[in-house]
Amino acid sequence: MPRHQPSAYLSHTARHLANPFIATVYVLYMAGMGTCMGSVMTSALRTLADNQQTEGNAILNTLQQFAGAVGTSLSAVVVAQSQTHLAGSQAYTTAVGTQNAFIMLTVFATVIWFSYFKVVK
């Protein structure tokens, strides 16, 4: 019996989740994001001199927007490649592409998570 990686299992079961569950997970995710981003930005800006904090705030906001755009673009590329190169219906190829994008984003999140704890200690 082959061992399945957790991200592959999660991406496979994601097609069978109910919409209210997905909405609840998203609300919890965004609540966590909202509560941590202010603290992270405040901590980062605290390391700057008073006359540099406006520029630091602008840089952090720009990086946040840029990272969101890059993540969205990479996910769209993965889904589009699956739609183009896989055989099957549009719904099936989109579902497979979305699963692959989920796995990619899970890997990115894991790398970021471990990098954070390595730096912060």
Coordinates of N, CA and C in Angstrom, one line a residue:
M1 N 0.8 -1.2 0.0 CA 0.0 0.0 0.0 C 0.9 1.2 0.0
P2 N 0.8 2.1 -1.0 CA 1.6 3.3 -1.0 C 1.2 4.3 0.0
R3 N 2.2 5.0 0.6 CA 2.0 6.1 1.6 C 1.7 7.3 0.8
H4 N 0.6 8.0 1.3 CA 0.3 9.3 0.7 C 0.8 10.4 1.5
Q5 N 1.3 11.4 0.9 CA 1.7 12.6 1.6 C 0.5 13.4 2.1
P6 N 0.6 14.1 3.2 CA -0.5 14.8 3.8 C -1.1 15.8 2.8
S7 N -0.2 16.6 2.0 CA -0.7 17.6 1.1 C -1.5 16.9 0.0
A8 N -1.1 15.7 -0.5 CA -1.8 15.0 -1.5 C -3.2 14.6 -1.0
Y9 N -3.2 14.1 0.2 CA -4.5 13.7 0.8 C -5.4 14.8 1.0
L10 N -4.9 16.0 1.5 CA -5.8 17.1 1.7 C -6.3 17.7 0.3
S11 N -5.4 17.7 -0.7 CA -5.9 18.2 -2.0 C -6.9 17.2 -2.6
H12 N -6.8 15.9 -2.3 CA -7.7 15.0 -2.9 C -9.1 15.1 -2.2
T13 N -9.1 15.3 -0.9 CA -10.4 15.4 -0.2 C -11.0 16.8 -0.4
A14 N -10.2 17.8 -0.8 CA -10.8 19.1 -0.9 C -11.9 19.2 -1.9
R15 N -12.0 18.3 -2.9 CA -13.1 18.3 -3.9 C -14.4 17.9 -3.2
H16 N -14.3 17.3 -2.1 CA -15.5 16.8 -1.4 C -16.0 17.6 -0.2
L17 N -15.4 18.8 0.0 CA -15.8 19.6 1.1 C -17.1 20.4 0.8
A18 N -17.9 20.6 1.8 CA -19.1 21.4 1.7 C -18.7 22.9 1.7
N19 N -19.5 23.7 1.0 CA -19.3 25.1 0.9 C -19.3 25.8 2.2
P20 N -20.2 25.5 3.2 CA -20.1 26.2 4.5 C -18.8 25.9 5.2
F21 N -18.3 24.7 5.1 CA -17.0 24.4 5.7 C -15.9 25.2 5.1
I22 N -15.9 25.3 3.8 CA -14.8 26.1 3.1 C -14.9 27.5 3.5
A23 N -16.1 28.1 3.6 CA -16.3 29.4 4.0 C -15.8 29.7 5.5
T24 N -16.1 28.7 6.4 CA -15.7 28.8 7.7 C -14.1 28.8 7.8
V25 N -13.5 27.9 7.1 CA -12.0 27.8 7.1 C -11.5 29.1 6.6
Y26 N -12.1 29.7 5.5 CA -11.6 30.9 5.0 C -11.7 32.1 6.0
V27 N -12.9 32.2 6.7 CA -13.1 33.2 7.6 C -12.0 33.1 8.8
L28 N -11.8 31.9 9.3 CA -10.8 31.7 10.3 C -9.4 32.1 9.8
Y29 N -9.1 31.7 8.6 CA -7.8 32.0 8.0 C -7.6 33.6 7.9
M30 N -8.6 34.2 7.4 CA -8.5 35.7 7.3 C -8.5 36.4 8.6
A31 N -9.2 35.8 9.6 CA -9.1 36.4 11.0 C -7.7 36.3 11.6
G32 N -7.1 35.1 11.4 CA -5.7 34.9 11.8 C -4.8 35.9 11.1
M33 N -5.0 36.0 9.8 CA -4.1 36.9 9.0 C -4.3 38.4 9.5
G34 N -5.5 38.8 9.8 CA -5.7 40.1 10.3 C -5.1 40.4 11.6
T35 N -5.2 39.4 12.5 CA -4.6 39.6 13.8 C -3.1 39.5 13.9
C36 N -2.5 38.8 12.9 CA -1.0 38.7 13.0 C -0.3 39.8 12.1
M37 N -0.9 40.3 11.1 CA -0.2 41.2 10.2 C 0.1 42.5 10.9
G38 N -0.8 43.0 11.7 CA -0.6 44.3 12.4 C 0.6 44.1 13.4
S39 N 0.7 43.0 14.1 CA 1.8 42.8 15.0 C 3.1 42.6 14.2
V40 N 3.1 41.9 13.1 CA 4.3 41.7 12.4 C 4.8 43.0 11.8
M41 N 3.9 43.8 11.3 CA 4.4 45.1 10.7 C 4.9 46.0 11.8
T42 N 4.2 46.0 13.0 CA 4.6 46.9 14.1 C 6.0 46.5 14.5
S43 N 6.2 45.2 14.6 CA 7.5 44.6 15.1 C 8.6 45.0 14.1
A44 N 8.3 44.9 12.8 CA 9.3 45.3 11.8 C 9.6 46.7 11.8
L45 N 8.6 47.6 11.9 CA 8.8 49.0 11.9 C 9.5 49.5 13.1
R46 N 9.3 48.8 14.2 CA 10.0 49.2 15.5 C 11.5 49.2 15.3
T47 N 12.0 48.4 14.4 CA 13.5 48.3 14.2 C 14.0 49.5 13.4
L48 N 13.2 50.3 12.9 CA 13.6 51.4 12.1 C 13.6 52.7 12.9
A49 N 14.4 53.6 12.4 CA 14.4 55.0 13.1 C 13.1 55.7 12.8
D50 N 12.7 56.7 13.6 CA 11.4 57.4 13.4 C 11.3 58.0 12.0
N51 N 12.4 58.5 11.5 CA 12.3 59.2 10.2 C 12.2 58.2 9.0
Q52 N 12.4 56.9 9.3 CA 12.3 55.8 8.2 C 11.1 55.0 8.3
Q53 N 10.2 55.2 9.3 CA 9.0 54.4 9.4 C 8.0 54.5 8.3
T54 N 7.8 55.7 7.8 CA 6.9 55.9 6.7 C 7.3 55.1 5.4
E55 N 8.6 55.2 5.2 CA 9.1 54.4 4.0 C 9.0 52.9 4.3
G56 N 9.3 52.5 5.5 CA 9.2 51.1 5.9 C 7.8 50.6 5.7
N57 N 6.8 51.4 6.2 CA 5.4 51.0 6.0 C 5.1 50.9 4.5
A58 N 5.5 51.8 3.7 CA 5.2 51.7 2.3 C 5.9 50.5 1.7
I59 N 7.1 50.2 2.1 CA 7.8 49.0 1.5 C 7.0 47.7 2.0
L60 N 6.7 47.6 3.2 CA 6.0 46.4 3.7 C 4.6 46.2 3.0
N61 N 3.9 47.3 2.8 CA 2.6 47.2 2.1 C 2.8 46.8 0.6
T62 N 3.8 47.4 0.0 CA 4.1 47.0 -1.4 C 4.5 45.6 -1.5
L63 N 5.3 45.1 -0.6 CA 5.7 43.7 -0.6 C 4.6 42.8 -0.4
Q64 N 3.7 43.2 0.5 CA 2.5 42.3 0.8 C 1.6 42.2 -0.5
Q65 N 1.4 43.3 -1.2 CA 0.6 43.3 -2.4 C 1.3 42.5 -3.5
F66 N 2.6 42.7 -3.6 CA 3.4 42.0 -4.6 C 3.4 40.5 -4.4
A67 N 3.5 40.1 -3.1 CA 3.5 38.6 -2.8 C 2.1 38.0 -3.1
G68 N 1.1 38.8 -2.8 CA -0.3 38.3 -3.1 C -0.5 38.2 -4.6
A69 N 0.1 39.1 -5.4 CA -0.1 39.1 -6.9 C 0.7 37.9 -7.4
V70 N 1.9 37.7 -6.9 CA 2.8 36.6 -7.4 C 2.1 35.2 -7.1
G71 N 1.6 35.1 -5.8 CA 0.9 33.8 -5.5 C -0.3 33.6 -6.3
T72 N -1.1 34.6 -6.6 CA -2.3 34.5 -7.5 C -1.9 34.1 -8.9
S73 N -0.8 34.7 -9.4 CA -0.4 34.5 -10.8 C 0.2 33.0 -10.9
L74 N 1.0 32.6 -9.9 CA 1.5 31.2 -10.0 C 0.4 30.2 -9.9
S75 N -0.6 30.4 -9.1 CA -1.7 29.5 -9.0 C -2.5 29.5 -10.3
A76 N -2.7 30.6 -10.9 CA -3.4 30.7 -12.2 C -2.6 29.9 -13.3
V77 N -1.3 30.1 -13.2 CA -0.5 29.4 -14.2 C -0.6 27.9 -14.1
V78 N -0.6 27.4 -12.8 CA -0.7 25.9 -12.6 C -2.0 25.4 -13.0
V79 N -3.1 26.1 -12.7 CA -4.4 25.7 -13.2 C -4.5 25.7 -14.7
A80 N -4.0 26.8 -15.3 CA -4.1 26.9 -16.8 C -3.3 25.8 -17.5
Q81 N -2.1 25.5 -16.9 CA -1.3 24.4 -17.5 C -2.1 23.1 -17.4
S82 N -2.7 22.8 -16.3 CA -3.5 21.6 -16.2 C -4.6 21.6 -17.2
Q83 N -5.3 22.7 -17.3 CA -6.4 22.7 -18.3 C -5.9 22.5 -19.7
T84 N -4.7 23.0 -20.0 CA -4.2 22.9 -21.4 C -3.6 21.5 -21.7
H85 N -3.0 20.9 -20.7 CA -2.2 19.7 -21.0 C -2.8 18.4 -20.5
L86 N -3.9 18.4 -19.8 CA -4.6 17.2 -19.4 C -5.8 16.9 -20.2
A87 N -6.0 15.6 -20.4 CA -7.2 15.2 -21.1 C -8.4 15.1 -20.1
G88 N -9.6 15.4 -20.6 CA -10.8 15.3 -19.8 C -11.6 16.6 -19.9
S89 N -12.7 16.6 -19.1 CA -13.6 17.8 -19.2 C -12.9 19.0 -18.5
Q90 N -13.5 20.1 -18.8 CA -13.0 21.4 -18.2 C -13.1 21.4 -16.7
A91 N -14.1 20.8 -16.2 CA -14.3 20.7 -14.7 C -13.2 19.8 -14.1
Y92 N -12.9 18.7 -14.7 CA -11.9 17.8 -14.2 C -10.5 18.4 -14.3
T93 N -10.2 19.0 -15.4 CA -8.8 19.5 -15.5 C -8.6 20.7 -14.6
T94 N -9.7 21.5 -14.4 CA -9.6 22.6 -13.4 C -9.5 22.1 -12.0
A95 N -10.2 21.0 -11.7 CA -10.1 20.4 -10.3 C -8.6 19.9 -10.1
V96 N -8.1 19.2 -11.1 CA -6.7 18.7 -10.9 C -5.7 19.9 -10.8
G97 N -5.9 20.9 -11.6 CA -5.0 22.1 -11.6 C -5.1 22.8 -10.2
T98 N -6.3 22.9 -9.7 CA -6.5 23.5 -8.4 C -5.8 22.6 -7.3
Q99 N -5.9 21.3 -7.4 CA -5.2 20.5 -6.4 C -3.7 20.7 -6.5
N100 N -3.2 20.8 -7.7 CA -1.8 21.0 -7.9 C -1.3 22.4 -7.3
A101 N -2.2 23.4 -7.5 CA -1.9 24.7 -7.0 C -1.9 24.7 -5.5
F102 N -2.9 23.9 -4.9 CA -2.9 23.8 -3.5 C -1.7 23.1 -2.9
I103 N -1.2 22.1 -3.6 CA 0.0 21.4 -3.1 C 1.2 22.4 -3.2
M104 N 1.3 23.2 -4.3 CA 2.4 24.2 -4.4 C 2.3 25.2 -3.3
L105 N 1.1 25.7 -3.0 CA 1.0 26.7 -2.0 C 1.3 26.1 -0.6
T106 N 0.9 24.9 -0.4 CA 1.2 24.2 0.9 C 2.7 24.1 1.1
V107 N 3.5 23.8 0.0 CA 4.9 23.7 0.1 C 5.5 25.1 0.4
F108 N 5.0 26.1 -0.3 CA 5.5 27.5 0.0 C 5.2 27.9 1.4
A109 N 4.0 27.6 1.9 CA 3.7 27.9 3.3 C 4.6 27.2 4.3
T110 N 4.9 25.9 4.0 CA 5.7 25.1 4.9 C 7.1 25.7 4.9
V111 N 7.7 26.1 3.8 CA 9.0 26.7 3.7 C 9.0 28.0 4.5
I112 N 8.0 28.8 4.3 CA 7.9 30.1 5.0 C 7.8 29.9 6.5
W113 N 7.0 28.9 6.9 CA 6.8 28.6 8.4 C 8.1 28.2 9.0
F114 N 8.9 27.3 8.4 CA 10.1 26.8 9.0 C 11.2 28.0 8.9
S115 N 11.1 28.8 7.9 CA 12.1 29.9 7.8 C 11.8 30.9 8.9
Y116 N 10.6 31.1 9.2 CA 10.2 32.1 10.3 C 10.7 31.6 11.6
F117 N 10.6 30.3 11.9 CA 11.0 29.8 13.2 C 12.6 29.7 13.3
K118 N 13.2 29.6 12.1 CA 14.7 29.5 12.1 C 15.2 30.9 12.4
V119 N 14.5 32.0 11.9 CA 15.0 33.3 12.1 C 14.6 33.9 13.4
V120 N 13.4 33.6 13.9 CA 12.9 34.2 15.1 C 13.5 33.5 16.3
K121 N 13.5 32.2 16.3 CA 14.0 31.4 17.4 C 13.2 31.7 18.6

